[in-house]
Every structure is written in C-alpha cells, then in structure tokens.
Amino acid sequence: MKIDKLIKEAKEELGELFAYYDEVALFNQEKVLNAFRNNRVALRHFSGTNGYGYDDIGRDTLNKVYASAFGTEDAIVSPSFANGTHTIATCLYGLLRPGDTLVSLSGMPYDTLQEVILGESNGSLKDYGVSFDKIDLTDKGGFDFDAIKERLQKPHTLLFVQRSRGYSWRDAFLIENIKELVLFVRQFSDAPIVMDNCYGEFTQKQEPTEVGVDVVMGSLIKNPGGGLAPTGGYIAGKKDLIEKISYRLTVPGIGMEVGSYEMGYRLFYQGLFLAPHVTVQAVKAALTYSAVFRKLGYDALPRSGQKCGDIICSIKFDTAEQLIAFVQSVQGASPIDSYVTPYPWDMPGYAHQVIMAAGTFVQGASIELSADSPIKAPYIAYVQGGLTYEHALIALKDCLARICHN
Ligand SMILES: *Cc1c(COP(=O)(O)O)cnc(C)c1O
C-alpha cells in the first residue's frame, strides 16, 4: 500500500545517515558509560535522603556524572528545577547583576523566557536592572557574524545562544556552527557564553561545552532524562560559573550543599544511561517524518540527508485544520491518553494558543513522542521524540492514513 511504500523509500534514502547516527549513539553511550565508571557509581547512590540533604552522595555524584558526560568542571542536576525555563532562568539570575547586559546571539530566546527577561513588574531580569539586547539570525537561520562583531564592541556581560529551533522555521545549530561561533566571539570578547541546549543533548558526538561554550543547560524531560527522569533540569559548565548559579538554585553561601530528594536519583542515573540511545531513536524519527512529509509535497525540516542538532521535525501545513488534525493523530497513537482529543489552549508562558499532543508516561515529556504548535500562520507542527523508533513509525502510519483520507 502507498503509505508503507512511502515510509520504506524514505528509510532507504536515509540509510547512510542512519548508519552515521548508530555511530553517534555508540560513541555517546561509551562517553556516558565512562562517566559512570570514572565516578564509581554504585547502588548506594540510589538511596534517597530527606531534610537538608547534607552530604547526599546520590545528588553529588549525579552532578559529577553529568559534568563528565558534558566535559565540564561541574554541574547541577536537580529535581527542584520545575522545567527547562526555570533551569535557564536560574542560570541567568545566577550570573547577571544589576547594570549588566545580556546579549542573545540567536535572536529572541524561547517564548517562555521572554517574561523572564523582559517582563514588567514581575521580578524579571529587567525589573532587576539587567538590560537585554539581541542579534537576530540571518534570513537563512545562521548567525549574523557582522552584527555580532559590531555588538561585541559595546558593553555586554553574558552571551546567550539557543541551539534548538524553538518555534521558528530553522534547523538547530550543529556543533560545527557552534564551534565557529565560539571561535569568532573569542576574538572580541571574554564574556561567558551560555547555551540553551534543550533538545540538543547527544544528537552529535560532542556537546557545546566541548567546543568552548561555558555553560549548557536543559530539561530532563527532554533528551538527557532518557524518558525516565520524572522532572528536573541540568546545568553544566565552568566551576566558578556553576558556583554562582548554585547560589540561585538555593541561597548565597549555601549553594549545592543542601537539597534532599526522598525518592532517590535512580531514575535520573538510569535515564542518563539510556539517553544516547533514546535520543538517536528520536533523531531517526524526526528524519523519517521529514522525509515522508516532503515526499507528500509538504515543506519540512530537517532537509533530506542532513545532520540534526536537535530531535525535532518541523512540518509546514497549509491550514490550521490540517495542523490540528496532525497533532490530534499523534495523540491518538500515544500509549497514554490515546482516546483524548487535544485542542488549542492558552498555555502559560506562550503568546499564542498552543496545541500539544503528549500522550506520555511523564506528563508533557517531549523526549517521548509528542507534537506541539502555536496556532499562527504559517501553520508549523513541531513533532519530536519517540522512546522507540518503532513507536514513531507506527504513529507516522496513523497520521498518514488520517491525512491522506482527508
Ligand atoms: C523546551 C525548551 C525550553 C524550556 O521549556 P520548558 O517547557 O520550560 O521545559 C527552552 N528552550 C527551548 C529551545 C526548548 O525547546
């Protein structure tokens, strides 16, 4: 039948790239395994603690394992981070002081950070006297090196980069792009470079911190949680910067010395261990979705045969109805709440209504197969995740059956 043929063709075309991604998974699996071995992870690290959590070796060792995996001096991994936005905001509040200037080199940061940076009388960075400036990306979605060079002649304290696409029509930055950016910036500035690494972890053999980015951060219900971490975020980077950030995680003077978690951290360890494999399952899913939808005449990213810096496939639909039908069919192919029909709603932190399919074991986890889109033209669906490639394929077939019959 037509749908099976389409998928088969797409998979054949992607064969070479899939072989490369098998290599990426193998490489990163070894990197993560070594992080466990070098930090002598043992059963006792899974025991929970309560109260202040002084000397919680489960927590402290998990921080070290993350630091090893991201090639950094130190890291904070915490279930106290409510989501990715909270994690990124903690980094920014930790490193910026009144009178400082934050400069984004990748245009406007992710939607939910806009209130954090520019909100009025809500405790935003702006309220605390931190200025913000941004250099938009070029029309092709690349860094605007001329504008960056010019901006770096003026005062700036902290440089911010978002790796993944967010809700814009571009691909995520590859490590190659990030390395080029860092080398370029370092000709003109010593200011720390921090990166929103959401969705980027383990998509390539190196992390941004291995090519000169000072701090990376992200959500544990995306790639690095491996589908098992129940909540939380991580921040990894240079020791002095992580220390400053830790004073925002808890309080100045105490930082990472406290914080208990009675559940214990086993799922965070186990999720990180699975993350290299699971991430590549999701990358393969994104590549397949994109190839198949392009065969059907839709515009989709990533383009054919192209490496990915995140796990997302963006598909441009002609109408809001098509977009909604697609997202609803992803929900219908989910293991949890498959019988529920999602509708657009006013999701906290977003300017437009958003529709989200997340029939997931961990609520809203987008390393699990999920789709979301703001309801605005052009009608782009962002589909990502898939704990197994097989699940993503089954869902793709369902979506196609529905769309082809419409
Ligand atoms: C997911 C994401 C965030 C954080 O989102 P939360 O919903 O708060 O976890 C930030 N930046 C990017 C690029 C993201 O994809």
GROMACS .gro file of C-alpha atoms and ligand atoms in nm:
model
  421
    1MET     CA    1   0.000   0.000   0.000
    2LYS     CA    2   0.104   0.358  -0.069
    3ILE     CA    3   0.185   0.459   0.288
    4ASP     CA    4   0.408   0.159   0.353
    5LYS     CA    5   0.589   0.225   0.026
    6LEU     CA    6   0.647   0.591   0.116
    7ILE     CA    7   0.797   0.501   0.450
    8LYS     CA    8   1.010   0.226   0.301
    9GLU     CA    9   1.151   0.462   0.039
   10ALA     CA   10   1.225   0.726   0.299
   11LYS     CA   11   1.407   0.474   0.516
   12GLU     CA   12   1.614   0.357   0.221
   13GLU     CA   13   1.715   0.711   0.137
   14LEU     CA   14   1.813   0.769   0.497
   15GLY     CA   15   2.023   0.452   0.525
   16GLU     CA   16   2.360   0.622   0.520
   17LEU     CA   17   2.256   0.886   0.769
   18PHE     CA   18   2.106   0.622   0.998
   19ALA     CA   19   2.438   0.436   0.994
   20TYR     CA   20   2.609   0.759   1.100
   21TYR     CA   21   2.357   0.802   1.381
   22ASP     CA   22   2.423   0.447   1.500
   23GLU     CA   23   2.783   0.559   1.536
   24VAL     CA   24   2.677   0.869   1.729
   25ALA     CA   25   2.472   0.653   1.967
   26LEU     CA   26   2.764   0.415   2.020
   27PHE     CA   27   3.009   0.697   2.078
   28ASN     CA   28   2.784   0.875   2.327
   29GLN     CA   29   2.692   0.552   2.503
   30GLU     CA   30   3.059   0.495   2.573
   31LYS     CA   31   3.104   0.853   2.686
   32VAL     CA   32   2.816   0.819   2.933
   33LEU     CA   33   2.930   0.474   3.047
   34ASN     CA   34   3.274   0.618   3.118
   35ALA     CA   35   3.114   0.899   3.317
   36PHE     CA   36   2.953   0.633   3.536
   37ARG     CA   37   3.270   0.425   3.567
   38ASN     CA   38   3.501   0.717   3.637
   39ASN     CA   39   3.272   0.838   3.913
   40ARG     CA   40   3.234   0.487   4.058
   41VAL     CA   41   2.855   0.493   4.057
   42ALA     CA   42   2.721   0.231   4.297
   43LEU     CA   43   2.396   0.107   4.444
   44ARG     CA   44   2.427   0.338   4.743
   45HIS     CA   45   2.390   0.639   4.514
   46PHE     CA   46   2.027   0.546   4.459
   47SER     CA   47   1.923   0.589   4.824
   48GLY     CA   48   1.702   0.888   4.893
   49THR     CA   49   1.768   1.148   5.158
   50ASN     CA   50   1.544   1.389   5.343
   51GLY     CA   51   1.566   1.711   5.541
   52TYR     CA   52   1.862   1.931   5.449
   53GLY     CA   53   2.031   1.664   5.243
   54TYR     CA   54   2.383   1.744   5.366
   55ASP     CA   55   2.638   1.510   5.208
   56ASP     CA   56   2.380   1.349   4.978
   57ILE     CA   57   2.619   1.136   4.775
   58GLY     CA   58   2.344   1.041   4.530
   59ARG     CA   59   2.298   1.407   4.442
   60ASP     CA   60   2.667   1.499   4.447
   61THR     CA   61   2.768   1.201   4.235
   62LEU     CA   62   2.491   1.264   3.982
   63ASN     CA   63   2.628   1.617   3.942
   64LYS     CA   64   2.974   1.472   3.877
   65VAL     CA   65   2.844   1.217   3.627
   66TYR     CA   66   2.674   1.496   3.431
   67ALA     CA   67   2.989   1.707   3.445
   68SER     CA   68   3.185   1.413   3.299
   69ALA     CA   69   2.928   1.345   3.029
   70PHE     CA   70   2.926   1.711   2.920
   71GLY     CA   71   3.302   1.754   2.952
   72THR     CA   72   3.271   2.026   3.215
   73GLU     CA   73   3.427   2.106   3.553
   74ASP     CA   74   3.098   2.095   3.740
   75ALA     CA   75   2.724   2.053   3.703
   76ILE     CA   76   2.395   2.093   3.885
   77VAL     CA   77   2.125   1.833   3.828
   78SER     CA   78   1.811   1.886   4.027
   79PRO     CA   79   1.451   1.775   4.051
   80SER     CA   80   1.390   2.120   4.202
   81PHE     CA   81   1.402   2.270   3.854
   82ALA     CA   82   1.035   2.272   3.759
   83ASN     CA   83   1.104   2.280   3.385
   84GLY     CA   84   1.353   2.393   3.125
   85THR     CA   85   1.252   2.758   3.155
   86HIS     CA   86   1.315   2.755   3.530
   87THR     CA   87   1.654   2.592   3.473
   88ILE     CA   88   1.761   2.852   3.216
   89ALA     CA   89   1.625   3.137   3.427
   90THR     CA   90   1.824   3.013   3.729
   91CYS     CA   91   2.141   3.030   3.521
   92LEU     CA   92   2.066   3.384   3.404
   93TYR     CA   93   1.975   3.514   3.754
   94GLY     CA   94   2.284   3.346   3.893
   95LEU     CA   95   2.523   3.511   3.651
   96LEU     CA   96   2.372   3.857   3.597
   97ARG     CA   97   2.375   4.158   3.831
   98PRO     CA   98   2.201   4.499   3.819
   99GLY     CA   99   2.355   4.710   3.543
  100ASP     CA  100   2.469   4.406   3.344
  101THR     CA  101   2.369   4.335   2.986
  102LEU     CA  102   2.255   4.004   2.846
  103VAL     CA  103   2.302   3.966   2.472
  104SER     CA  104   2.139   3.688   2.273
  105LEU     CA  105   2.332   3.589   1.961
  106SER     CA  106   2.046   3.376   1.825
  107GLY     CA  107   1.760   3.625   1.819
  108MET     CA  108   1.475   3.628   2.067
  109PRO     CA  109   1.508   3.344   2.319
  110TYR     CA  110   1.242   3.074   2.354
  111ASP     CA  111   0.887   3.203   2.412
  112THR     CA  112   0.866   3.123   2.783
  113LEU     CA  113   1.189   3.314   2.856
  114GLN     CA  114   1.051   3.642   2.731
  115GLU     CA  115   0.866   3.716   3.056
  116VAL     CA  116   1.178   3.614   3.248
  117ILE     CA  117   1.396   3.858   3.058
  118LEU     CA  118   1.162   4.144   2.972
  119GLY     CA  119   0.850   4.110   3.189
  120GLU     CA  120   0.710   4.422   3.359
  121SER     CA  121   0.696   4.431   3.741
  122ASN     CA  122   0.705   4.053   3.772
  123GLY     CA  123   1.056   4.009   3.907
  124SER     CA  124   1.205   3.977   3.559
  125LEU     CA  125   1.571   4.046   3.486
  126LYS     CA  126   1.455   4.382   3.353
  127ASP     CA  127   1.296   4.462   3.691
  128TYR     CA  128   1.636   4.397   3.849
  129GLY     CA  129   1.809   4.639   3.614
  130VAL     CA  130   1.954   4.391   3.368
  131SER     CA  131   1.946   4.513   3.007
  132PHE     CA  132   1.882   4.286   2.714
  133ASP     CA  133   1.987   4.302   2.353
  134LYS     CA  134   1.963   4.051   2.070
  135ILE     CA  135   2.124   3.989   1.735
  136ASP     CA  136   1.873   3.832   1.501
  137LEU     CA  137   1.970   3.535   1.291
  138THR     CA  138   2.014   3.583   0.918
  139ASP     CA  139   1.730   3.501   0.679
  140LYS     CA  140   1.884   3.158   0.631
  141GLY     CA  141   1.880   3.092   1.005
  142GLY     CA  142   2.256   3.136   1.058
  143PHE     CA  143   2.449   3.359   1.297
  144ASP     CA  144   2.489   3.716   1.177
  145PHE     CA  145   2.865   3.742   1.226
  146ASP     CA  146   2.896   4.104   1.113
  147ALA     CA  147   2.624   4.220   1.351
  148ILE     CA  148   2.772   4.010   1.633
  149LYS     CA  149   3.116   4.163   1.580
  150GLU     CA  150   2.970   4.511   1.589
  151ARG     CA  151   2.762   4.440   1.902
  152LEU     CA  152   3.061   4.298   2.087
  153GLN     CA  153   3.232   4.638   2.066
  154LYS     CA  154   2.962   4.765   2.302
  155PRO     CA  155   2.909   4.668   2.670
  156HIS     CA  156   2.789   4.315   2.737
  157THR     CA  157   2.819   4.080   3.033
  158LEU     CA  158   2.676   3.748   2.927
  159LEU     CA  159   2.621   3.596   2.584
  160PHE     CA  160   2.325   3.367   2.525
  161VAL     CA  161   2.266   3.120   2.243
  162GLN     CA  162   1.971   2.892   2.177
  163ARG     CA  163   2.070   2.576   1.996
  164SER     CA  164   1.735   2.430   1.900
  165ARG     CA  165   1.476   2.586   1.668
  166GLY     CA  166   1.212   2.678   1.925
  167TYR     CA  167   0.905   2.784   1.730
  168SER     CA  168   1.087   2.922   1.431
  169TRP     CA  169   1.143   2.788   1.083
  170ARG     CA  170   1.509   2.692   1.102
  171ASP     CA  171   1.727   2.396   1.182
  172ALA     CA  172   1.905   2.360   1.513
  173PHE     CA  173   2.269   2.465   1.522
  174LEU     CA  174   2.518   2.188   1.468
  175ILE     CA  175   2.830   2.156   1.681
  176GLU     CA  176   3.024   2.276   1.376
  177ASN     CA  177   2.823   2.602   1.374
  178ILE     CA  178   2.863   2.644   1.749
  179LYS     CA  179   3.238   2.593   1.733
  180GLU     CA  180   3.266   2.852   1.458
  181LEU     CA  181   3.060   3.097   1.665
  182VAL     CA  182   3.268   3.049   1.979
  183LEU     CA  183   3.597   3.096   1.791
  184PHE     CA  184   3.459   3.409   1.630
  185VAL     CA  185   3.326   3.558   1.955
  186ARG     CA  186   3.651   3.489   2.139
  187GLN     CA  187   3.835   3.728   1.902
  188PHE     CA  188   3.636   4.014   2.053
  189SER     CA  189   3.506   3.909   2.394
  190ASP     CA  190   3.582   3.709   2.708
  191ALA     CA  191   3.224   3.719   2.834
  192PRO     CA  192   3.081   3.380   2.932
  193ILE     CA  193   2.874   3.210   2.662
  194VAL     CA  194   2.574   3.018   2.795
  195MET     CA  195   2.360   2.793   2.580
  196ASP     CA  196   2.001   2.677   2.592
  197ASN     CA  197   2.085   2.317   2.494
  198CYS     CA  198   1.725   2.190   2.512
  199TYR     CA  199   1.671   1.905   2.262
  200GLY     CA  200   2.036   1.913   2.154
  201GLU     CA  201   2.196   1.671   2.400
  202PHE     CA  202   2.353   1.358   2.246
  203THR     CA  203   2.244   1.442   1.891
  204GLN     CA  204   2.613   1.469   1.798
  205LYS     CA  205   2.941   1.330   1.927
  206GLN     CA  206   3.035   1.650   2.106
  207GLU     CA  207   2.842   1.876   2.339
  208PRO     CA  208   2.866   2.256   2.307
  209THR     CA  209   3.078   2.267   2.623
  210GLU     CA  210   3.339   2.056   2.440
  211VAL     CA  211   3.383   2.330   2.180
  212GLY     CA  212   3.413   2.628   2.412
  213VAL     CA  213   3.063   2.711   2.536
  214ASP     CA  214   3.097   2.794   2.907
  215VAL     CA  215   2.763   2.667   3.036
  216VAL     CA  216   2.492   2.444   2.886
  217MET     CA  217   2.152   2.375   3.032
  218GLY     CA  218   1.837   2.188   2.954
  219SER     CA  219   1.534   1.996   3.068
  220LEU     CA  220   1.538   1.639   3.199
  221ILE     CA  221   1.203   1.557   3.040
  222LYS     CA  222   1.383   1.601   2.709
  223ASN     CA  223   1.692   1.416   2.580
  224PRO     CA  224   1.919   1.372   2.885
  225GLY     CA  225   1.643   1.227   3.104
  226GLY     CA  226   1.623   0.935   2.861
  227GLY     CA  227   1.246   0.912   2.913
  228LEU     CA  228   1.290   0.800   3.274
  229ALA     CA  229   1.374   1.116   3.471
  230PRO     CA  230   1.045   1.225   3.628
  231THR     CA  231   1.118   1.601   3.622
  232GLY     CA  232   1.407   1.845   3.663
  233GLY     CA  233   1.685   2.018   3.477
  234TYR     CA  234   2.063   2.029   3.449
  235ILE     CA  235   2.325   2.300   3.415
  236ALA     CA  236   2.684   2.203   3.332
  237GLY     CA  237   2.985   2.427   3.291
  238LYS     CA  238   3.285   2.606   3.439
  239LYS     CA  239   3.326   2.570   3.813
  240ASP     CA  240   3.312   2.939   3.905
  241LEU     CA  241   3.000   2.993   3.696
  242ILE     CA  242   2.825   2.685   3.833
  243GLU     CA  243   2.900   2.805   4.185
  244LYS     CA  244   2.735   3.140   4.120
  245ILE     CA  245   2.435   2.965   3.968
  246SER     CA  246   2.411   2.730   4.268
  247TYR     CA  247   2.354   3.036   4.488
  248ARG     CA  248   2.036   3.092   4.289
  249LEU     CA  249   1.936   2.727   4.299
  250THR     CA  250   1.924   2.758   4.679
  251VAL     CA  251   2.073   3.064   4.852
  252PRO     CA  252   2.403   3.258   4.858
  253GLY     CA  253   2.653   3.094   5.088
  254ILE     CA  254   2.490   2.750   5.076
  255GLY     CA  255   2.452   2.666   4.708
  256MET     CA  256   2.483   2.296   4.632
  257GLU     CA  257   2.550   2.188   4.992
  258VAL     CA  258   2.181   2.120   5.052
  259GLY     CA  259   1.884   1.967   4.876
  260SER     CA  260   1.733   1.632   4.960
  261TYR     CA  261   1.521   1.402   4.748
  262GLU     CA  262   1.350   1.124   4.933
  263MET     CA  263   1.270   0.933   4.612
  264GLY     CA  264   1.640   0.895   4.535
  265TYR     CA  265   1.803   0.959   4.199
  266ARG     CA  266   1.797   0.617   4.036
  267LEU     CA  267   1.570   0.725   3.750
  268PHE     CA  268   1.796   1.021   3.676
  269TYR     CA  269   2.101   0.796   3.653
  270GLN     CA  270   1.922   0.529   3.456
  271GLY     CA  271   1.767   0.787   3.224
  272LEU     CA  272   2.104   0.944   3.152
  273PHE     CA  273   2.243   0.599   3.079
  274LEU     CA  274   1.967   0.540   2.822
  275ALA     CA  275   1.978   0.895   2.681
  276PRO     CA  276   2.232   0.839   2.399
  277HIS     CA  277   2.024   0.554   2.257
  278VAL     CA  278   1.684   0.713   2.310
  279THR     CA  279   1.800   1.043   2.158
  280VAL     CA  280   1.910   0.868   1.841
  281GLN     CA  281   1.577   0.687   1.821
  282ALA     CA  282   1.416   1.030   1.826
  283VAL     CA  283   1.658   1.170   1.566
  284LYS     CA  284   1.576   0.883   1.332
  285ALA     CA  285   1.207   0.951   1.387
  286ALA     CA  286   1.250   1.321   1.303
  287LEU     CA  287   1.445   1.238   0.986
  288THR     CA  288   1.183   0.987   0.875
  289TYR     CA  289   0.887   1.218   0.941
  290SER     CA  290   1.058   1.495   0.749
  291ALA     CA  291   1.146   1.274   0.451
  292VAL     CA  292   0.797   1.128   0.427
  293PHE     CA  293   0.616   1.462   0.453
  294ARG     CA  294   0.845   1.613   0.192
  295LYS     CA  295   0.758   1.323  -0.038
  296LEU     CA  296   0.395   1.416   0.011
  297GLY     CA  297   0.470   1.771  -0.101
  298TYR     CA  298   0.485   1.947   0.236
  299ASP     CA  299   0.782   2.158   0.332
  300ALA     CA  300   0.960   2.002   0.628
  301LEU     CA  301   1.283   2.027   0.826
  302PRO     CA  302   1.540   1.873   0.862
  303ARG     CA  303   1.602   1.866   0.489
  304SER     CA  304   1.698   1.538   0.329
  305GLY     CA  305   2.022   1.376   0.424
  306GLN     CA  306   2.109   1.645   0.672
  307LYS     CA  307   2.258   1.603   1.020
  308CYS     CA  308   2.049   1.728   1.310
  309GLY     CA  309   2.139   1.941   1.611
  310ASP     CA  310   1.810   1.858   1.781
  311ILE     CA  311   1.538   1.591   1.772
  312ILE     CA  312   1.262   1.794   1.608
  313CYS     CA  313   1.088   1.769   1.273
  314SER     CA  314   0.902   2.083   1.159
  315ILE     CA  315   0.622   2.034   0.909
  316LYS     CA  316   0.451   2.325   0.736
  317PHE     CA  317   0.079   2.271   0.681
  318ASP     CA  318  -0.150   2.485   0.466
  319THR     CA  319  -0.422   2.537   0.723
  320ALA     CA  320  -0.480   2.537   1.099
  321GLU     CA  321  -0.724   2.248   1.049
  322GLN     CA  322  -0.456   2.026   0.892
  323LEU     CA  323  -0.213   2.115   1.167
  324ILE     CA  324  -0.466   2.034   1.438
  325ALA     CA  325  -0.559   1.707   1.268
  326PHE     CA  326  -0.192   1.608   1.259
  327VAL     CA  327  -0.133   1.686   1.626
  328GLN     CA  328  -0.452   1.503   1.722
  329SER     CA  329  -0.342   1.195   1.529
  330VAL     CA  330  -0.009   1.191   1.718
  331GLN     CA  331  -0.210   1.192   2.040
  332GLY     CA  332  -0.422   0.906   1.907
  333ALA     CA  333  -0.108   0.699   1.851
  334SER     CA  334   0.021   0.752   2.206
  335PRO     CA  335   0.038   0.483   2.473
  336ILE     CA  336  -0.123   0.707   2.735
  337ASP     CA  337  -0.447   0.905   2.688
  338SER     CA  338  -0.480   0.785   2.330
  339TYR     CA  339  -0.857   0.835   2.347
  340VAL     CA  340  -0.822   1.204   2.437
  341THR     CA  341  -0.850   1.476   2.171
  342PRO     CA  342  -0.620   1.774   2.229
  343TYR     CA  343  -0.739   2.125   2.139
  344PRO     CA  344  -0.554   2.458   2.126
  345TRP     CA  345  -0.535   2.629   2.468
  346ASP     CA  346  -0.375   2.927   2.642
  347MET     CA  347  -0.067   2.753   2.775
  348PRO     CA  348   0.116   2.952   3.049
  349GLY     CA  349   0.413   3.146   2.912
  350TYR     CA  350   0.311   3.143   2.544
  351ALA     CA  351   0.176   3.439   2.344
  352HIS     CA  352  -0.041   3.234   2.106
  353GLN     CA  353  -0.269   2.944   2.172
  354VAL     CA  354  -0.077   2.617   2.162
  355ILE     CA  355  -0.195   2.269   2.077
  356MET     CA  356   0.004   1.987   2.227
  357ALA     CA  357  -0.007   1.611   2.187
  358ALA     CA  358   0.173   1.446   2.474
  359GLY     CA  359   0.030   1.104   2.544
  360THR     CA  360   0.331   1.041   2.760
  361PHE     CA  361   0.429   0.844   3.070
  362VAL     CA  362   0.590   1.156   3.218
  363GLN     CA  363   0.348   1.447   3.181
  364GLY     CA  364   0.448   1.668   2.888
  365ALA     CA  365   0.777   1.485   2.832
  366SER     CA  366   0.890   1.570   2.482
  367ILE     CA  367   1.161   1.304   2.456
  368GLU     CA  368   0.854   1.083   2.432
  369LEU     CA  369   0.666   1.108   2.103
  370SER     CA  370   0.486   1.442   2.113
  371ALA     CA  371   0.381   1.727   1.889
  372ASP     CA  372   0.311   2.089   1.960
  373SER     CA  373   0.245   2.407   1.770
  374PRO     CA  374   0.138   2.760   1.829
  375ILE     CA  375  -0.177   2.832   1.631
  376LYS     CA  376  -0.049   3.101   1.398
  377ALA     CA  377   0.041   3.123   1.029
  378PRO     CA  378   0.247   2.966   0.883
  379TYR     CA  379   0.099   2.652   1.035
  380ILE     CA  380   0.401   2.460   1.150
  381ALA     CA  381   0.378   2.141   1.354
  382TYR     CA  382   0.680   2.051   1.565
  383VAL     CA  383   0.694   1.679   1.623
  384GLN     CA  384   0.963   1.522   1.834
  385GLY     CA  385   1.068   1.233   2.050
  386GLY     CA  386   0.985   0.869   2.047
  387LEU     CA  387   1.130   0.639   2.310
  388THR     CA  388   1.149   0.380   2.035
  389TYR     CA  389   1.182   0.439   1.663
  390GLU     CA  390   0.921   0.167   1.613
  391HIS     CA  391   0.662   0.367   1.804
  392ALA     CA  392   0.736   0.676   1.594
  393LEU     CA  393   0.685   0.470   1.277
  394ILE     CA  394   0.351   0.333   1.391
  395ALA     CA  395   0.235   0.684   1.477
  396LEU     CA  396   0.355   0.811   1.139
  397LYS     CA  397   0.146   0.549   0.961
  398ASP     CA  398  -0.161   0.652   1.162
  399CYS     CA  399  -0.104   1.020   1.081
  400LEU     CA  400  -0.063   0.949   0.714
  401ALA     CA  401  -0.373   0.733   0.699
  402ARG     CA  402  -0.570   1.019   0.851
  403ILE     CA  403  -0.417   1.296   0.641
  404CYS     CA  404  -0.433   1.104   0.314
  405HIS     CA  405  -0.802   1.033   0.369
  406ASN     CA  406  -0.882   1.398   0.439
  407LIG     C1  407   1.166   2.307   2.581
  407LIG     C2  408   1.251   2.426   2.560
  407LIG     C3  409   1.274   2.517   2.664
  407LIG     C4  410   1.217   2.501   2.801
  407LIG     O1  411   1.085   2.470   2.800
  407LIG     P1  412   1.006   2.413   2.927
  407LIG     O2  413   0.872   2.388   2.866
  407LIG     O3  414   1.005   2.520   3.027
  407LIG     O4  415   1.072   2.290   2.974
  407LIG     C5  416   1.358   2.622   2.638
  407LIG     N1  417   1.417   2.638   2.517
  407LIG     C6  418   1.396   2.553   2.416
  407LIG     C7  419   1.464   2.575   2.286
  407LIG     C8  420   1.312   2.444   2.435
  407LIG     O5  421   1.294   2.359   2.335
   0.00000   0.00000   0.00000
